[in-house]
Tab-separated table of C-alpha atoms in Angstrom:
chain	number	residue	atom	x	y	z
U	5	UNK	CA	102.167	108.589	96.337
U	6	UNK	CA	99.911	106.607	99.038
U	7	UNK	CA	98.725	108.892	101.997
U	8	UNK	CA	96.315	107.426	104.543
U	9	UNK	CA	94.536	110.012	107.084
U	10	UNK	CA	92.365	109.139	109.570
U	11	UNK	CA	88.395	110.683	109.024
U	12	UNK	CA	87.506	110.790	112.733
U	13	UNK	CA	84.139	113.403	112.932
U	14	UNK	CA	85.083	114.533	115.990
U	15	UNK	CA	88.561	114.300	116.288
U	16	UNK	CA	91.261	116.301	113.995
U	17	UNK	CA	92.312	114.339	111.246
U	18	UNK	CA	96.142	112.544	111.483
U	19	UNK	CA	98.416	111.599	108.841
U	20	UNK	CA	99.265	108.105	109.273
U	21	UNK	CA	101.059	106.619	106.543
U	22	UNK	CA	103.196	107.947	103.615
U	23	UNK	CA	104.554	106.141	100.263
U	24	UNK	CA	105.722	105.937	97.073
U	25	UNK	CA	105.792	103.540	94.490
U	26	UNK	CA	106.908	103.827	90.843
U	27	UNK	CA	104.464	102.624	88.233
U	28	UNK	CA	102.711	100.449	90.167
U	29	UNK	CA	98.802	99.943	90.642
U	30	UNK	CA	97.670	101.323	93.956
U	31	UNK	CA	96.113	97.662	94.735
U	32	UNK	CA	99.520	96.826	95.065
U	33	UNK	CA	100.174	98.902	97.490
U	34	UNK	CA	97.856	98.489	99.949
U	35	UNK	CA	99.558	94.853	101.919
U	36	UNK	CA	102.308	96.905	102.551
U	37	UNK	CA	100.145	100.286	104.183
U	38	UNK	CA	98.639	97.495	106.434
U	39	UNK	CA	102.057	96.004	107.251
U	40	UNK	CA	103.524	99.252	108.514
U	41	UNK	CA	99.691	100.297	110.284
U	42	UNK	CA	100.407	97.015	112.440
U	43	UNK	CA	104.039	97.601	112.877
U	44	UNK	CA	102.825	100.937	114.625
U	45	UNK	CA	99.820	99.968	116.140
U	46	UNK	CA	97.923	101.939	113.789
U	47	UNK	CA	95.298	99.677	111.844
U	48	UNK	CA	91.910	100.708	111.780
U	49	UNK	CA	88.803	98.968	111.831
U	50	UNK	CA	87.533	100.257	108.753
U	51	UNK	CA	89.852	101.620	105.651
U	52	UNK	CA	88.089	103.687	103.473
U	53	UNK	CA	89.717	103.412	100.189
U	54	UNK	CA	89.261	104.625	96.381
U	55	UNK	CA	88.211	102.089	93.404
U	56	UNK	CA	92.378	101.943	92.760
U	57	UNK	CA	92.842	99.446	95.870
U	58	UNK	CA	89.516	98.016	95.892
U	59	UNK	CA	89.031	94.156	94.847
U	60	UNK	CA	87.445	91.096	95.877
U	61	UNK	CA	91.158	89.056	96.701
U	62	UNK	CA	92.452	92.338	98.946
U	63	UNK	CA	89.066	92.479	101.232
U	64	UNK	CA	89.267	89.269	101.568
U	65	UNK	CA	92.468	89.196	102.452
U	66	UNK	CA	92.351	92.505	104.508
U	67	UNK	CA	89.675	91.025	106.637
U	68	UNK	CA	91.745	87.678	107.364
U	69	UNK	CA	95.231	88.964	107.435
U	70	UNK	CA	94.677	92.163	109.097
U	71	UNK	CA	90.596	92.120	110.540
U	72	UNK	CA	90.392	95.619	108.812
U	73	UNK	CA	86.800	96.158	107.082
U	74	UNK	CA	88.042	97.618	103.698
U	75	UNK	CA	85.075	100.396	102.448
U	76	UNK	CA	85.578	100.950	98.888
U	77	UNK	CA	83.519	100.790	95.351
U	78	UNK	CA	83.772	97.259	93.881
U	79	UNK	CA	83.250	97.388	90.389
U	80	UNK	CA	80.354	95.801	88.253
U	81	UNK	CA	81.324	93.065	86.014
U	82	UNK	CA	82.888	94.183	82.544
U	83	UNK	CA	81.772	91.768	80.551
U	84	UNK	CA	80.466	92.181	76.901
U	85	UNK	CA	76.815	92.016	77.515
U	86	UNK	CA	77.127	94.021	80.513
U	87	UNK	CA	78.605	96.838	78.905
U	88	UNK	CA	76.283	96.777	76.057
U	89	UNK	CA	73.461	96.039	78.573
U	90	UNK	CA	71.842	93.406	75.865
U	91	UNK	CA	71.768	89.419	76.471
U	92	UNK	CA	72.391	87.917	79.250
U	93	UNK	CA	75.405	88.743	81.871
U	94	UNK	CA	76.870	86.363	84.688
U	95	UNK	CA	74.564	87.531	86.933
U	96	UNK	CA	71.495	86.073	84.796
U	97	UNK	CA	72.513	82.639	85.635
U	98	UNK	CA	72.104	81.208	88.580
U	99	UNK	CA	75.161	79.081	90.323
U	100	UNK	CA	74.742	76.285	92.364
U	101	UNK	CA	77.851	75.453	94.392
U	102	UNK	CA	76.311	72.277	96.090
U	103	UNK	CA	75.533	70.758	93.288
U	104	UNK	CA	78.117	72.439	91.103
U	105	UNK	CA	76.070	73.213	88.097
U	106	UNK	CA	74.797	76.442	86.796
U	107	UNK	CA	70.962	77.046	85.051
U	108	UNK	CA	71.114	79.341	81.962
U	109	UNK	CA	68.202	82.152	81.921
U	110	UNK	CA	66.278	79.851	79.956
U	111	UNK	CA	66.641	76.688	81.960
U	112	UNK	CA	69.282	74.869	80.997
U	113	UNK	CA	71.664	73.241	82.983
U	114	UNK	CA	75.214	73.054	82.993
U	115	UNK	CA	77.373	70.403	84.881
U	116	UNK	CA	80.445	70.943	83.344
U	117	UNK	CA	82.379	72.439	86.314
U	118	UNK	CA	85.678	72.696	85.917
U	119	UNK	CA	88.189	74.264	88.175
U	120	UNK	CA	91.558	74.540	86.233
U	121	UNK	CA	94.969	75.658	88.082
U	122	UNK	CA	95.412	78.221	85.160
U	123	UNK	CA	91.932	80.150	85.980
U	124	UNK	CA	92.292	80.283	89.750
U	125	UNK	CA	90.511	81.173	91.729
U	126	UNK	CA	87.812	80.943	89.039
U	127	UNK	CA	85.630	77.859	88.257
U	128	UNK	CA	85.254	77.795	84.752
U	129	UNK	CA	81.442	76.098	83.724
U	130	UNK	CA	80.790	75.512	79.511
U	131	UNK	CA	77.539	74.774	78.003
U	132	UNK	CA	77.610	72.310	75.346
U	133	UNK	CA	76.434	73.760	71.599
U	134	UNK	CA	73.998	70.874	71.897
U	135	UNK	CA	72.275	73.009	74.536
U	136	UNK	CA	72.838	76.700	72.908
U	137	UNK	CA	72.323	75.441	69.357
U	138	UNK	CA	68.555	75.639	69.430
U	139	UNK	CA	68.440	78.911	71.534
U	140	UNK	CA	66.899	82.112	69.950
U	141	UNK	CA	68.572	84.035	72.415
U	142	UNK	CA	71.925	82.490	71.463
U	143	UNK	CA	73.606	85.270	69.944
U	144	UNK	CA	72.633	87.766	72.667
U	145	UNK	CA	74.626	85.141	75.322
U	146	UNK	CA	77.106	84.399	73.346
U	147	UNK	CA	79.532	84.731	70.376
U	148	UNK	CA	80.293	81.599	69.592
U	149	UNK	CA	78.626	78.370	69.417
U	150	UNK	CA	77.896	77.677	73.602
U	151	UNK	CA	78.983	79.470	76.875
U	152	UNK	CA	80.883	79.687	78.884
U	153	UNK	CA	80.807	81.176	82.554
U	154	UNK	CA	83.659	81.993	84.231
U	155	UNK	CA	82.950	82.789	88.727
U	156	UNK	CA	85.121	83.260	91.452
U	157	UNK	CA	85.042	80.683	94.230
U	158	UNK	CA	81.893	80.344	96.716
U	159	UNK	CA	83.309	82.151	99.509
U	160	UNK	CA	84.557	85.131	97.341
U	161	UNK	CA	81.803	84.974	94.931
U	162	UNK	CA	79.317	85.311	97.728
U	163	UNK	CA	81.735	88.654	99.264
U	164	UNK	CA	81.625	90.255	96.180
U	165	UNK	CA	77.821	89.823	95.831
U	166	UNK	CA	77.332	91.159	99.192
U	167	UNK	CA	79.835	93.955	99.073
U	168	UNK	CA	77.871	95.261	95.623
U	169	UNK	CA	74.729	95.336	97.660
U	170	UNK	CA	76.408	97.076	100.543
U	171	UNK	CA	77.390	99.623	97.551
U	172	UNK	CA	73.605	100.167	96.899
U	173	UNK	CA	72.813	101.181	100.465
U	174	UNK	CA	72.402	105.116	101.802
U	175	UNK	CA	74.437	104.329	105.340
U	176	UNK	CA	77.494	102.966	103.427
U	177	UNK	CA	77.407	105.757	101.047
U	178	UNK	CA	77.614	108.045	104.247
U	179	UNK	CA	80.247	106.361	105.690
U	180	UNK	CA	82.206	106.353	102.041
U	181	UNK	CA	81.706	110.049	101.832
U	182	UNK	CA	83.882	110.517	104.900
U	183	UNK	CA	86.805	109.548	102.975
U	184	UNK	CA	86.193	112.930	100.231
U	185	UNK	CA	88.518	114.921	103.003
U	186	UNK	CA	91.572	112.859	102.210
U	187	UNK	CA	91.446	114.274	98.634
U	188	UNK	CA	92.320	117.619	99.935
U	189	UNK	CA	95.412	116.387	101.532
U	190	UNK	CA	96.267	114.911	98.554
U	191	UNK	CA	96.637	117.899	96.688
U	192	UNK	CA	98.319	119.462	99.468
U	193	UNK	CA	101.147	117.512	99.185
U	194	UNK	CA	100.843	117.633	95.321
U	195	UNK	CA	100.684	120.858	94.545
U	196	UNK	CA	101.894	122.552	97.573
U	197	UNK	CA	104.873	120.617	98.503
U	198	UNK	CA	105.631	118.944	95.225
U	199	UNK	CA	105.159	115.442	96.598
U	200	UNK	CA	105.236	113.761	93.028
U	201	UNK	CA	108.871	115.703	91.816
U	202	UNK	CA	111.496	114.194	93.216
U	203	UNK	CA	115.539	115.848	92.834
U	204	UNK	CA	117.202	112.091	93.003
U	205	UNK	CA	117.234	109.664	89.276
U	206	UNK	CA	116.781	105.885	89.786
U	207	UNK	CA	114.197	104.068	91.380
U	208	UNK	CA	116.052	103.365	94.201
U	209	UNK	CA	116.516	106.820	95.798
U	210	UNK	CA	112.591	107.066	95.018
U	211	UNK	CA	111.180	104.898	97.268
U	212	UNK	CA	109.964	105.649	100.971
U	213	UNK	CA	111.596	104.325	103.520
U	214	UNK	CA	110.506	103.911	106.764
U	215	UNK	CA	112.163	105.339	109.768
């Protein structure tokens, strides 16, 4: 179930949008909550959404498709030496798209830039072992024998960079907290009006339509 509200301060808040989907991410539902917002002359400016419908691809696509600032948290990147915050992450090197080559923390540099069909839209840049080899650091950076760094493209590497840093400031974490009201009417329609039970089997008698 996909409810969108609108947060106005100083207006009374108005249901906008209901659906359903069955077993489906709630990234995947959020092109078709903008299709039916512009059918009815509805879209906002800004949609303030949950981490569930929040990723680089949809506000970049929000913003071109629709010109809807989408306001959500963008998650930090999962990889392994992230999460075990020792070595060195993707954000330790430093990517240059003009030249297309990346720099390792410890200075070396990468020109092996490959952009493969099968990783789009990530560029895909290895080290050679030749390079990582010698490194004392190696096995903090890497598993195997060199590394590899896998980036979006420029133009949504550079919006996810900028949306993180967005994430850090106090006046988007006061817009983002007018969006805590919508939880509320979530459970309304939960709890009080069974929202998620539904009388009909099959998928098919499951789904919103729109009227």
């Amino acid at each position: 179930m996909h409810l969108t509200e609108t947060c106005d301060e100083q207006r009374v808040n108005v249901i906008t949008d209901v659906a359903t989907m069955v077993s489906a991410a709630d990234s995947q539902a959020l092109p078709g909550i903008h299709a039916r917002l512009k059918r009815r002359r509805l879209l906002p400016a800004q949609h303030l959404v949950d981490g569930g419908y929040t990723s680089v691809a949809l506000l970049d696509a929000s913003a071109r498709t629709y010109k809807i600032d989408l306001v959500g948290p963008l998650g930090e990147s999962n990889s392994r030496q992230r999460n075990a915050e020792d070595g060195f992450a993707r954000e330790n090197f430093i990517i240059d798209f003009e030249r297309r080559e990346v720099t390792c923390p410890n200075g070396k540099v990468s020109g092996n830039w490959n952009e493969l069909p099968s990783m789009a839209p990530f560029t895909v840049v290895r080290f050679d072992k030749r390079q990582c080899g010698p490194c004392p650091e190696r096995t903090s950076c890497t598993s195997g024998t060199a590394r590899t760094v896998n980036f979006l493209s420029r133009h949504l590497h550079e919006l996810q960079a900028r949306h993180r840093a967005d994430q850090q400031d106090p006046a988007w974490r006061r817009l983002y907290a007018l969006r805590s009201g919508t939880e509320g009417t979530v459970e309304e329609f939960a709890g009080g009006h069974r929202a998620r039970h539904c009388r009909y089997r099959g998928r098919t008698k499951t789904q919103y339509r729109e009227v």
